Coordinates of C-alpha atoms in Angstrom, one line a residue:
Chain A
X157 CA -49.9 25.5 -50.9
X158 CA -53.0 23.7 -49.7
X159 CA -55.0 23.6 -52.9
X160 CA -52.2 23.1 -55.4
X161 CA -53.1 20.8 -58.2
X162 CA -52.3 17.1 -57.4
X163 CA -51.7 14.3 -59.8
X164 CA -54.7 12.3 -58.7
X165 CA -58.3 12.9 -59.6
X166 CA -60.1 14.2 -56.5
X167 CA -63.4 13.4 -58.2
X168 CA -62.8 9.6 -57.6
X169 CA -61.7 10.1 -54.0
X170 CA -64.1 8.4 -51.5
X171 CA -62.3 8.1 -48.1
X172 CA -59.5 9.6 -46.0
X173 CA -57.9 6.9 -44.0
X174 CA -55.4 7.5 -41.1
X175 CA -53.2 5.2 -39.1
X176 CA -52.5 7.5 -36.1
X177 CA -50.1 5.8 -33.8
X178 CA -47.9 6.6 -30.8
X179 CA -45.0 8.1 -32.8
X180 CA -46.2 8.5 -36.4
X181 CA -49.2 9.4 -38.5
X182 CA -49.8 7.9 -41.9
X183 CA -52.7 9.0 -44.1
X184 CA -54.1 7.7 -47.4
X185 CA -56.6 9.1 -49.9
X186 CA -58.7 6.1 -51.2
X187 CA -61.2 5.7 -54.0
X188 CA -64.5 3.9 -53.8
X189 CA -62.8 0.5 -54.5
X190 CA -60.1 1.1 -51.8
X191 CA -57.3 1.9 -54.3
X192 CA -54.7 4.3 -52.9
X193 CA -54.8 7.7 -54.8
X194 CA -52.4 9.6 -52.6
X195 CA -50.5 9.3 -49.3
X196 CA -49.0 11.4 -46.6
X197 CA -46.8 10.6 -43.6
X198 CA -45.6 12.7 -40.6
X199 CA -44.0 12.2 -37.2
X200 CA -47.0 13.7 -35.4
X201 CA -47.8 10.6 -33.4
X202 CA -50.1 11.1 -30.5
X203 CA -47.2 11.5 -28.1
X204 CA -46.0 14.6 -30.0
X205 CA -49.5 16.3 -30.2
X206 CA -50.0 19.0 -27.5
X207 CA -53.3 19.0 -25.5
X208 CA -56.1 20.3 -27.8
X209 CA -53.8 20.0 -30.8
X210 CA -55.3 17.0 -32.6
X211 CA -57.7 19.1 -34.7
X212 CA -54.9 21.2 -36.2
X213 CA -52.9 18.2 -37.2
X214 CA -56.0 16.6 -38.7
X215 CA -56.8 19.7 -40.7
X216 CA -53.3 19.9 -42.0
X217 CA -53.6 16.4 -43.3
X218 CA -57.0 17.1 -44.9
X219 CA -55.8 20.3 -46.5
X220 CA -54.3 19.0 -49.8
X221 CA -57.3 16.6 -50.1
X222 CA -60.1 19.3 -49.9
X223 CA -62.9 19.0 -52.5
X224 CA -65.4 21.6 -53.7
X225 CA -68.3 19.3 -52.9
X226 CA -69.1 17.6 -49.6
X227 CA -66.2 16.8 -47.3
X228 CA -64.9 13.2 -47.6
X229 CA -65.5 10.8 -44.8
X230 CA -62.5 10.2 -42.6
X231 CA -61.5 7.2 -40.5
X232 CA -58.6 6.5 -38.2
X233 CA -57.2 3.5 -36.3
X234 CA -54.4 3.2 -33.7
X235 CA -53.5 4.9 -30.5
X236 CA -55.5 8.0 -31.4
X237 CA -58.5 6.0 -30.0
X238 CA -56.7 5.2 -26.7
X239 CA -57.2 7.0 -23.4
X240 CA -54.1 9.1 -24.3
X241 CA -55.4 9.9 -27.8
X242 CA -58.0 12.3 -29.2
X243 CA -61.1 10.4 -28.2
X244 CA -61.3 7.0 -26.5
X245 CA -62.9 4.2 -28.6
X246 CA -63.4 1.4 -26.0
X247 CA -62.4 -2.1 -27.0
X248 CA -64.6 -4.4 -29.1
X249 CA -64.8 -7.9 -27.7
X250 CA -63.6 -11.1 -29.5
X251 CA -64.8 -12.8 -31.6
X252 CA -65.0 -9.9 -33.9
X253 CA -65.4 -9.3 -37.7
X254 CA -64.8 -6.0 -39.5
X255 CA -68.5 -5.4 -39.6
X256 CA -68.8 -5.8 -35.8
X257 CA -66.6 -2.8 -35.3
X258 CA -69.3 -0.4 -36.5
X259 CA -71.0 -0.7 -33.1
X260 CA -68.0 0.6 -31.2
X261 CA -66.8 3.4 -33.5
X262 CA -66.0 6.7 -31.8
X263 CA -66.8 10.0 -33.5
X264 CA -65.2 13.3 -33.1
X265 CA -66.4 16.5 -34.8
X266 CA -63.5 18.2 -36.6
X267 CA -64.7 21.3 -38.4
X268 CA -66.5 20.4 -41.6
X269 CA -65.6 16.7 -41.3
X270 CA -66.3 14.1 -38.7
X271 CA -63.5 11.7 -37.9
X272 CA -64.5 8.1 -37.1
X273 CA -62.2 6.3 -34.8
X274 CA -61.8 2.5 -35.0
X275 CA -62.0 0.7 -31.6
X276 CA -59.2 -1.6 -30.4
X277 CA -60.1 -5.3 -29.8
X278 CA -60.0 -7.1 -26.4
X279 CA -59.6 -10.8 -25.9
X280 CA -61.0 -11.5 -22.4
X281 CA -62.0 -15.2 -22.2
X282 CA -62.2 -15.4 -18.4
X283 CA -59.9 -17.7 -16.4
X284 CA -56.8 -15.9 -17.7
X285 CA -55.7 -12.3 -17.9
X286 CA -57.2 -10.2 -20.8
X287 CA -55.2 -9.1 -23.8
X288 CA -55.7 -6.0 -26.0
X289 CA -54.7 -4.6 -29.4
X290 CA -55.3 -1.2 -31.1
X291 CA -54.4 -0.8 -34.7
X292 CA -53.4 -4.4 -35.4
X293 CA -57.1 -5.5 -35.8
X294 CA -57.3 -3.1 -38.8
X295 CA -54.2 -4.6 -40.4
X296 CA -55.6 -8.1 -39.9
X297 CA -58.9 -7.1 -41.6
X298 CA -56.9 -5.6 -44.4
X299 CA -55.0 -8.8 -44.9
X300 CA -58.1 -10.9 -44.8
X301 CA -59.5 -8.6 -47.5
X302 CA -63.1 -9.5 -46.9
X303 CA -62.4 -13.3 -47.1
X304 CA -63.8 -15.7 -44.5
X305 CA -60.5 -17.6 -44.2
X306 CA -59.1 -19.1 -41.0
X307 CA -55.5 -17.9 -40.6
X308 CA -52.8 -17.0 -38.1
X309 CA -51.3 -13.5 -38.4
X310 CA -48.0 -12.5 -36.8
X311 CA -47.4 -8.8 -36.4
X312 CA -43.8 -8.3 -35.0
X313 CA -43.0 -5.1 -33.2
X314 CA -42.5 -3.4 -29.8
X315 CA -45.5 -5.5 -28.7
X316 CA -45.8 -8.4 -31.1
X317 CA -49.2 -9.9 -31.8
X318 CA -50.2 -13.4 -32.7
X319 CA -53.7 -13.2 -34.0
X320 CA -56.0 -16.1 -34.9
X321 CA -58.8 -15.5 -37.4
X322 CA -61.5 -18.0 -38.0
X323 CA -64.0 -17.6 -40.8
X324 CA -63.0 -14.0 -41.2
X325 CA -63.4 -13.1 -37.5
X326 CA -60.6 -12.4 -35.0
X327 CA -61.3 -15.1 -32.4
X328 CA -58.2 -14.8 -30.1
X329 CA -54.8 -13.3 -29.9
X330 CA -51.7 -12.9 -27.7
X331 CA -49.3 -10.1 -27.2
X332 CA -45.5 -10.7 -26.6
X333 CA -43.3 -7.8 -25.3
X334 CA -40.4 -9.0 -27.5
X335 CA -39.4 -5.7 -29.1
X336 CA -39.6 -3.6 -25.9
X337 CA -37.8 -6.2 -23.8
X338 CA -35.0 -6.3 -26.5
X339 CA -34.8 -2.5 -26.3
X340 CA -34.7 -2.1 -22.5
X341 CA -32.2 -4.9 -22.1
X342 CA -29.9 -3.6 -24.8
X343 CA -30.0 -0.1 -23.4
X344 CA -30.4 -0.5 -19.7
X345 CA -29.1 -3.9 -18.6
X346 CA -25.6 -5.4 -18.2
X347 CA -26.1 -7.2 -21.5
X348 CA -25.6 -3.9 -23.4
X349 CA -22.1 -3.6 -22.0
X350 CA -20.7 -6.3 -24.2
X351 CA -22.6 -5.2 -27.3
X352 CA -21.6 -2.6 -29.9
X353 CA -24.3 -0.5 -31.5
X354 CA -24.6 -2.8 -34.4
X355 CA -27.8 -3.8 -36.2
X356 CA -29.6 -7.1 -36.0
X357 CA -28.7 -9.3 -38.9
X358 CA -31.0 -12.2 -39.4
X359 CA -28.6 -13.8 -41.8
X360 CA -26.0 -13.9 -39.0
X361 CA -24.9 -17.2 -37.4
X362 CA -25.4 -15.5 -33.9
X363 CA -29.0 -14.6 -34.7
X364 CA -29.7 -18.3 -35.7
X365 CA -27.9 -19.5 -32.5
X366 CA -30.1 -17.2 -30.5
X367 CA -33.3 -18.4 -32.2
X368 CA -32.4 -22.0 -31.4
X369 CA -31.6 -21.1 -27.8
X370 CA -34.9 -19.3 -27.5
X371 CA -36.9 -22.1 -29.2
X372 CA -35.4 -24.7 -26.9
X373 CA -35.3 -22.6 -23.8
X374 CA -38.6 -23.8 -22.2
X375 CA -39.3 -21.8 -19.1
X376 CA -35.6 -20.8 -18.8
X377 CA -35.6 -17.4 -20.6
X378 CA -34.3 -15.5 -17.5
X379 CA -31.3 -18.0 -17.6
X380 CA -30.9 -17.9 -21.3
X381 CA -30.6 -14.1 -21.1
X382 CA -27.6 -14.4 -18.8
X383 CA -25.9 -16.7 -21.3
X384 CA -25.7 -13.6 -23.6
X385 CA -23.3 -12.2 -21.0
X386 CA -21.3 -15.4 -20.3
X387 CA -20.8 -16.1 -24.0
X388 CA -19.4 -12.6 -24.4
X389 CA -17.1 -13.1 -21.3
X390 CA -15.8 -16.3 -22.8
X391 CA -15.2 -14.6 -26.2
X392 CA -17.7 -16.8 -27.9
X393 CA -20.0 -13.9 -28.9
X394 CA -18.5 -10.7 -30.3
X395 CA -19.7 -7.2 -29.4
X396 CA -20.8 -6.9 -33.0
X397 CA -23.0 -10.1 -32.9
X398 CA -24.4 -9.6 -29.4
X399 CA -27.6 -7.7 -30.6
X400 CA -28.3 -10.3 -33.2
X401 CA -28.0 -13.1 -30.6
X402 CA -30.2 -11.3 -28.1
X403 CA -32.8 -10.5 -30.8
X404 CA -32.8 -14.2 -32.0
X405 CA -33.2 -15.4 -28.4
X406 CA -36.2 -13.3 -27.7
X407 CA -37.9 -14.0 -31.1
X408 CA -37.2 -17.7 -30.6
X409 CA -38.8 -17.6 -27.1
X410 CA -41.8 -15.7 -28.5
X411 CA -42.3 -18.4 -31.2
X412 CA -41.9 -21.2 -28.6
X413 CA -44.5 -19.5 -26.4
X414 CA -47.0 -19.1 -29.3
X415 CA -46.5 -22.7 -30.4
X416 CA -47.0 -24.0 -26.9
X417 CA -50.4 -22.2 -26.6
X418 CA -51.3 -23.1 -30.1
X419 CA -51.9 -19.5 -31.0
X420 CA -50.2 -20.2 -34.3
X421 CA -52.3 -23.2 -35.3
X422 CA -53.3 -22.2 -38.8
X423 CA -50.1 -22.5 -40.8
X424 CA -48.7 -21.0 -42.9
X425 CA -48.7 -17.9 -40.7
X426 CA -48.9 -14.5 -42.4
X427 CA -46.4 -11.9 -41.4
X428 CA -47.5 -8.2 -41.3
X429 CA -44.9 -5.5 -40.6
X430 CA -41.8 -3.6 -41.5
X431 CA -39.6 -5.4 -44.0
X432 CA -36.6 -5.8 -41.7
X433 CA -38.6 -7.2 -38.8
X434 CA -40.6 -9.5 -41.1
X435 CA -37.3 -10.8 -42.6
X436 CA -36.0 -11.6 -39.0
X437 CA -39.2 -13.4 -38.1
X438 CA -39.4 -15.3 -41.3
X439 CA -35.9 -16.7 -40.7
X440 CA -36.8 -17.6 -37.1
X441 CA -40.1 -19.2 -38.1
X442 CA -38.3 -21.2 -40.7
X443 CA -35.9 -22.6 -38.0
X444 CA -39.0 -23.5 -36.0
X445 CA -40.4 -25.4 -38.9
X446 CA -43.3 -22.9 -39.4
X447 CA -44.0 -21.8 -42.9
X448 CA -44.6 -18.1 -43.3
X449 CA -46.0 -15.8 -45.9
X450 CA -45.7 -12.1 -46.1
X451 CA -48.7 -9.7 -46.3
X452 CA -49.0 -6.9 -48.7
X453 CA -47.5 -3.6 -47.3
X454 CA -50.8 -1.8 -47.8
X455 CA -52.9 -3.8 -45.3
X456 CA -53.6 -0.8 -43.1
X457 CA -55.4 1.4 -45.7
X458 CA -57.1 -1.8 -46.9
X459 CA -58.4 -2.6 -43.4
X460 CA -59.6 1.0 -42.9
X461 CA -61.4 0.9 -46.2
X462 CA -63.0 -2.5 -45.3
X463 CA -64.2 -1.2 -41.9
X464 CA -65.5 2.1 -43.5
X465 CA -67.4 0.1 -46.1
X466 CA -68.9 -2.2 -43.4
X467 CA -70.0 0.9 -41.5
X468 CA -71.7 2.4 -44.5
X469 CA -69.3 5.3 -44.7
X470 CA -68.6 5.0 -48.5
X471 CA -70.7 6.3 -51.3
X472 CA -73.4 7.8 -49.1
Chain B
X107 CA -8.4 6.8 15.7
X108 CA -6.8 3.9 14.0
X109 CA -5.3 2.1 17.1
X110 CA -8.1 3.0 19.6
X111 CA -8.8 0.0 21.9
X112 CA -11.4 -2.4 20.6
X113 CA -13.6 -4.7 22.6
X114 CA -12.2 -7.8 21.0
X115 CA -8.9 -9.5 21.8
X116 CA -6.6 -8.9 18.9
X117 CA -4.4 -11.7 20.3
X118 CA -6.9 -14.3 19.1
X119 CA -7.4 -12.7 15.7
X120 CA -6.3 -15.0 12.8
X121 CA -7.8 -13.7 9.5
X122 CA -9.2 -10.7 7.9
X123 CA -12.0 -11.6 5.5
X124 CA -13.5 -9.3 2.9
X125 CA -16.6 -9.5 0.6
X126 CA -15.7 -6.8 -1.9
X127 CA -18.6 -6.5 -4.4
X128 CA -19.8 -4.1 -7.0
X129 CA -21.5 -1.6 -4.7
X130 CA -20.4 -2.6 -1.1
X131 CA -17.5 -3.8 1.0
X132 CA -18.0 -5.9 4.1
X133 CA -15.1 -7.0 6.3
X134 CA -14.8 -9.4 9.2
X135 CA -12.0 -10.1 11.8
X136 CA -12.0 -13.8 12.5
X137 CA -10.3 -16.0 15.1
X138 CA -8.6 -19.3 14.3
X139 CA -11.9 -21.2 14.6
X140 CA -13.7 -18.9 12.2
X141 CA -15.6 -17.0 14.9
X142 CA -16.4 -13.4 14.1
X143 CA -14.5 -11.0 16.4
X144 CA -15.4 -7.7 14.7
X145 CA -16.9 -6.4 11.5
X146 CA -16.9 -3.3 9.2
X147 CA -19.1 -2.3 6.3
X148 CA -18.7 0.5 3.7
X149 CA -20.1 1.6 0.4
X150 CA -16.8 1.4 -1.3
X151 CA -17.7 -1.3 -3.8
X152 CA -15.4 -1.7 -6.7
X153 CA -17.5 0.7 -8.9
X154 CA -16.8 3.6 -6.5
X155 CA -13.0 3.0 -6.1
X156 CA -11.0 5.3 -8.4
X157 CA -8.1 3.9 -10.5
X158 CA -5.2 3.0 -8.2
X159 CA -7.4 3.5 -5.2
X160 CA -7.9 -0.1 -4.0
X161 CA -4.8 -0.1 -1.7
X162 CA -6.0 3.0 0.2
X163 CA -9.5 1.5 0.8
X164 CA -7.9 -1.8 1.9
X165 CA -5.5 -0.1 4.4
X166 CA -8.4 1.9 5.9
X167 CA -10.2 -1.4 6.6
X168 CA -7.0 -2.9 8.0
X169 CA -6.2 0.1 10.2
X170 CA -8.4 -0.7 13.3
X171 CA -7.2 -4.3 13.1
X172 CA -3.4 -3.7 13.2
X173 CA -1.4 -5.9 15.5
X174 CA 2.0 -5.4 17.1
X175 CA 3.2 -8.7 15.7
X176 CA 3.1 -10.0 12.1
X177 CA 0.3 -8.7 9.9
X178 CA -2.7 -10.9 9.7
X179 CA -3.5 -12.8 6.5
X180 CA -6.3 -11.3 4.4
X181 CA -8.6 -12.9 1.9
X182 CA -11.3 -11.4 -0.3
X183 CA -14.1 -12.7 -2.6
X184 CA -16.4 -11.0 -5.0
X185 CA -16.0 -8.6 -7.9
X186 CA -12.7 -7.4 -6.6
X187 CA -11.3 -10.4 -8.5
X188 CA -13.0 -9.5 -11.8
X189 CA -11.5 -7.8 -14.8
X190 CA -12.9 -4.5 -13.4
X191 CA -11.6 -5.2 -9.9
X192 CA -8.2 -4.9 -8.2
X193 CA -6.6 -8.0 -9.7
X194 CA -8.3 -10.6 -11.9
X195 CA -8.6 -14.1 -10.4
X196 CA -9.6 -16.3 -13.4
X197 CA -12.5 -18.7 -12.9
X198 CA -12.0 -22.1 -11.3
X199 CA -13.8 -24.9 -13.2
X200 CA -16.6 -27.1 -11.9
X201 CA -16.6 -29.5 -10.2
X202 CA -14.9 -27.6 -7.5
X203 CA -14.5 -28.0 -3.7
X204 CA -13.2 -25.2 -1.3
X205 CA -9.8 -26.9 -1.3
X206 CA -9.6 -26.7 -5.2
X207 CA -9.7 -22.9 -5.1
X208 CA -6.2 -22.7 -3.7
X209 CA -4.8 -23.3 -7.1
X210 CA -6.5 -20.3 -8.6
X211 CA -6.0 -17.7 -5.9
X212 CA -4.7 -14.4 -7.0
X213 CA -2.4 -12.4 -4.8
X214 CA -1.8 -8.7 -4.6
X215 CA 0.9 -7.1 -2.5
X216 CA -0.6 -4.4 -0.3
X217 CA 2.0 -2.8 1.9
X218 CA 2.9 -5.1 4.8
X219 CA 0.1 -7.5 4.0
X220 CA -0.7 -9.6 0.9
X221 CA -4.3 -9.8 -0.1
X222 CA -5.4 -13.2 -1.4
X223 CA -8.3 -13.0 -3.9
X224 CA -10.7 -15.9 -4.3
X225 CA -11.4 -16.9 -8.0
X226 CA -14.9 -17.1 -9.3
X227 CA -16.2 -20.4 -10.6
X228 CA -17.2 -21.3 -14.2
X229 CA -19.6 -24.1 -15.3
X230 CA -18.6 -24.9 -18.9
X231 CA -19.8 -28.4 -19.7
X232 CA -19.6 -28.0 -23.5
X233 CA -22.6 -28.3 -25.8
X234 CA -24.3 -25.4 -24.0
X235 CA -23.2 -21.8 -23.1
X236 CA -21.0 -21.4 -20.1
X237 CA -22.1 -19.9 -16.8
X238 CA -20.1 -17.9 -14.2
X239 CA -20.3 -16.8 -10.6
X240 CA -18.0 -14.7 -8.4
X241 CA -18.7 -14.4 -4.7
X242 CA -21.6 -16.9 -4.5
X243 CA -19.1 -19.9 -4.5
X244 CA -17.8 -18.5 -1.2
X245 CA -21.3 -18.3 0.3
X246 CA -22.0 -21.9 -0.8
X247 CA -18.8 -23.2 0.8
X248 CA -19.7 -21.3 4.0
X249 CA -23.1 -22.8 4.0
X250 CA -21.7 -26.3 3.4
X251 CA -19.4 -25.6 6.4
X252 CA -16.9 -28.3 5.4
X253 CA -19.6 -31.0 5.1
X254 CA -19.7 -33.4 2.1
X255 CA -23.5 -33.0 1.6
X256 CA -25.3 -32.9 -1.6
X257 CA -27.6 -29.9 -1.7
X258 CA -29.2 -27.2 -3.8
X259 CA -28.6 -23.6 -2.9
X260 CA -30.6 -20.7 -4.2
X261 CA -29.0 -17.3 -4.0
X262 CA -31.7 -14.7 -5.1
X263 CA -30.5 -11.3 -6.3
X264 CA -29.8 -9.2 -9.4
X265 CA -28.4 -12.3 -11.0
X266 CA -29.9 -15.3 -9.0
X267 CA -27.9 -18.4 -8.8
X268 CA -29.1 -22.0 -8.5
X269 CA -26.1 -24.1 -7.3
X270 CA -25.9 -27.8 -7.0
X271 CA -23.4 -29.2 -4.6
X272 CA -22.6 -32.9 -4.6
X273 CA -20.4 -34.4 -1.8
X274 CA -19.2 -31.0 -0.9
X275 CA -18.3 -29.9 -4.4
X276 CA -20.0 -27.4 -6.6
X277 CA -20.9 -29.5 -9.7
X278 CA -23.1 -27.2 -11.7
X279 CA -25.1 -24.0 -11.5
X280 CA -27.3 -21.7 -13.5
X281 CA -27.8 -17.9 -13.4
X282 CA -31.2 -16.2 -13.8
X283 CA -31.3 -12.5 -14.5
X284 CA -34.5 -12.1 -12.4
X285 CA -33.6 -9.1 -10.3
X286 CA -32.1 -7.1 -13.1
X287 CA -35.0 -7.8 -15.5
X288 CA -37.4 -6.8 -12.8
X289 CA -35.5 -3.6 -12.3
X290 CA -35.2 -2.6 -15.9
X291 CA -38.8 -3.4 -16.7
X292 CA -40.1 -1.4 -13.7
X293 CA -37.9 1.6 -14.5
X294 CA -37.7 1.7 -18.3
X295 CA -40.6 -0.3 -19.9
X296 CA -44.3 0.5 -20.3
X297 CA -45.0 -1.8 -17.3
X298 CA -43.7 0.9 -14.9
X299 CA -46.4 3.4 -16.1
X300 CA -49.2 1.5 -14.3
X301 CA -47.2 0.9 -11.1
X302 CA -46.7 3.2 -8.1
X303 CA -43.3 3.1 -6.4
X304 CA -44.5 0.6 -3.8
X305 CA -42.5 -2.3 -2.4
X306 CA -42.8 -5.9 -3.2
X307 CA -45.0 -7.7 -0.7
X308 CA -44.7 -11.4 -0.8
X309 CA -47.7 -11.8 1.5
X310 CA -49.8 -9.9 -1.1
X311 CA -52.4 -11.8 -3.3
X312 CA -50.9 -10.1 -6.4
X313 CA -47.5 -11.5 -5.6
X314 CA -49.0 -15.0 -5.3
X315 CA -51.0 -14.6 -8.6
X316 CA -47.8 -13.5 -10.3
X317 CA -45.9 -16.5 -9.0
X318 CA -48.6 -18.9 -10.3
X319 CA -48.6 -17.1 -13.7
X320 CA -44.8 -17.5 -13.8
X321 CA -44.8 -21.2 -12.7
X322 CA -47.4 -22.1 -15.3
X323 CA -46.2 -19.8 -18.0
X324 CA -44.0 -22.3 -19.9
X325 CA -42.2 -20.6 -22.8
X326 CA -44.6 -17.7 -22.7
X327 CA -42.8 -15.2 -20.3
X328 CA -42.8 -12.5 -23.0
X329 CA -46.5 -12.8 -23.2
X330 CA -47.1 -13.0 -19.5
X331 CA -45.2 -9.8 -19.1
X332 CA -47.7 -8.0 -21.2
X333 CA -50.5 -9.3 -19.0
X334 CA -49.1 -7.1 -16.2
X335 CA -50.2 -4.2 -18.5
X336 CA -53.6 -5.6 -19.6
X337 CA -54.6 -6.5 -16.0
X338 CA -53.9 -2.9 -15.1
X339 CA -55.8 -1.5 -18.1
X340 CA -58.8 -3.6 -17.0
X341 CA -58.5 -2.4 -13.4
X342 CA -57.7 -5.9 -12.2
X343 CA -54.3 -5.0 -10.9
X344 CA -53.8 -1.8 -8.9
X345 CA -50.8 0.5 -9.2
X346 CA -49.8 -0.4 -5.7
X347 CA -49.8 -4.2 -6.4
X348 CA -48.2 -4.0 -9.9
X349 CA -44.6 -4.4 -8.6
X350 CA -45.6 -7.4 -6.4
X351 CA -47.3 -9.1 -9.4
X352 CA -44.3 -8.5 -11.7
X353 CA -41.8 -9.7 -9.0
X354 CA -43.9 -12.9 -8.4
X355 CA -44.2 -13.5 -12.2
X356 CA -40.4 -13.3 -12.7
X357 CA -39.6 -15.4 -9.6
X358 CA -42.2 -18.0 -10.6
X359 CA -40.6 -18.1 -14.1
X360 CA -37.2 -18.6 -12.6
X361 CA -38.4 -21.5 -10.4
X362 CA -40.1 -23.1 -13.4
X363 CA -36.9 -22.8 -15.4
X364 CA -34.8 -24.3 -12.6
X365 CA -37.3 -27.1 -12.0
X366 CA -37.3 -27.9 -15.8
X367 CA -33.6 -28.3 -16.0
X368 CA -33.5 -30.1 -12.6
X369 CA -31.0 -27.6 -11.3
X370 CA -33.0 -27.8 -8.0
X371 CA -32.9 -31.6 -7.6
X372 CA -31.7 -31.9 -4.0
X373 CA -34.7 -30.7 -1.9
X374 CA -35.1 -29.0 0.4
X375 CA -33.2 -26.1 -1.3
X376 CA -31.2 -23.8 1.0
X377 CA -31.8 -20.0 0.5
X378 CA -28.9 -17.7 0.9
X379 CA -29.4 -13.9 0.8
X380 CA -31.0 -10.7 2.1
X381 CA -34.0 -11.4 4.4
X382 CA -36.6 -9.6 2.2
X383 CA -35.6 -11.5 -0.9
X384 CA -35.3 -14.8 0.9
X385 CA -38.9 -14.3 2.3
X386 CA -40.2 -13.7 -1.3
X387 CA -38.4 -16.8 -2.7
X388 CA -39.6 -18.9 0.3
X389 CA -43.2 -18.0 -0.5
X390 CA -42.7 -18.7 -4.2
X391 CA -40.9 -22.0 -3.6
X392 CA -43.7 -23.1 -1.3
X393 CA -46.3 -22.4 -4.0
X394 CA -44.2 -24.5 -6.3
X395 CA -44.2 -27.3 -3.8
X396 CA -40.4 -27.0 -3.1
X397 CA -39.4 -27.1 0.5
X398 CA -36.8 -24.4 1.5
X399 CA -34.5 -23.8 4.4
X400 CA -32.7 -20.5 5.1
X401 CA -29.0 -20.4 5.6
X402 CA -27.2 -18.6 8.4
X403 CA -26.6 -14.9 7.6
X404 CA -22.8 -15.3 8.2
X405 CA -22.1 -17.7 5.3
X406 CA -19.7 -15.3 3.6
X407 CA -17.1 -15.0 6.4
X408 CA -17.6 -18.7 7.1
X409 CA -16.8 -19.5 3.4
X410 CA -13.8 -17.2 3.3
X411 CA -12.5 -18.8 6.5
X412 CA -13.0 -22.3 5.0
X413 CA -11.1 -21.3 1.8
X414 CA -8.3 -19.7 3.8
X415 CA -7.9 -22.8 6.0
X416 CA -7.9 -25.1 2.9
X417 CA -5.2 -22.8 1.4
X418 CA -3.0 -23.1 4.6
X419 CA -3.4 -19.4 5.4
X420 CA -4.4 -19.8 9.1
X421 CA -2.0 -20.5 11.9
X422 CA 1.2 -20.5 9.9

């Protein structure tokens, strides 16, 4: 039932924060200090929302968090602000602090509430192709927690991001297609034929061998990939270990590329992401001699709260 | 009809030569000097041959080339000698001349004739993963044409090979998964979403831009791949040009990798392959400052004939 009593005190609620991505939707109820009072999660990522259906999903999320007074402000980050989302929020340029995003916020009227949508960030320095992110900027601002530190953040995933922050502003970043390349090679290339459907085990010797091959592979990634097959043909890589080797190879290559372009020049780097991926990257970074710390799991609601505060959405 | 009169003179026929690959079968009738008298082609590659069906396909190829005297010797190279083929012909080690292959030939009894199957070649120097080829060794020996030259051969394709020959022997080689990575990314990754089903045009500015990005990409291929997407998002790469850019990027990366490991250290390199791929690689090699020649199209029957002569199969 929508208005069933909840454990938290709605009187202290100050913000509804959403991370609305491609395949999932996470939502938090936050108080004025950014503390999490309640949370929800669903699989209603933007790809599964039918045309015109965003408002119904949004209202279902709002429903247990209704108040008797004015509706709470609501803010969302992620692919909901892409061309395929609810309302496009064009990219904010680098360099970019949390406070700068207020000029690029998109707004969509949703019944009693407005939803504010955080823009992605573009890095377009000229002389080289541009790069883009959408959602990761919010995680980085959450991890920075209002500080003016210089730091490097690594956000592993389908499209991994290496983000450099200087004095609290995102100054540059680079995307690596590591996760997606792993997935398409495993599922659709000849490499999958000598692999069983095991999981990637970063404590596995084959993962470590793969990381070293990737770190030392230079420009030869397309060759190193074929070695995954020849090692299997020579019975030097088991079907069970194939995925760990391939994952290590790609992560190692990503780290080598980031190191080469000095994207990761503020050690220790801070890892932000799902625990299994963060564990794999931490092992690989250690092999590369790069110290790594792990960010708090709640960086996304923290970032949304920071951006909302900077935009004057709280305590109006 | 099997024994219909043919234009060529069966009296001068000395060898039946087959290139029996994964998806196609090509066959040549050769005289004692290796001249092509006749040829056939079919789509009956090993993947389309049912279990126990190799002999029927082979006899259908033989049928127009029957003689009234002793059956002609027959030799085949390619995936027919793999574990998934008719009879496995284990790899011959590097360094390896055409004459060395005779010790590793596999033989299969096929009615009145025996079929001799050429082994693949393995490069397994220790201290690094092994590499393998099957079929390309025959093309290289055909291009060498019995000479004791030192040369670098580049065989573009699904799995491109860079082969170094020294004094007529294959001494080392490296495989690059360029063609297959192109295909799986175009068909199965997010990169395909901003590409129309155009063809790769090596005279296209986007192909050239891609080659330069690949040549200068260092360890950053996984990042450069994402640039294919961001360029499209910023309307700096059209849907029609996307495939040309991606192809150039991967070929450029392959050349950078080969140059780095000095696999291509006997310029000019000699290109062996289909005319469209050879044209693309020739353009990319030119951008890299590597002179390239193009091999005769008939290197495969020439190679099979050289191996058959070395094995004493001709004029017995």
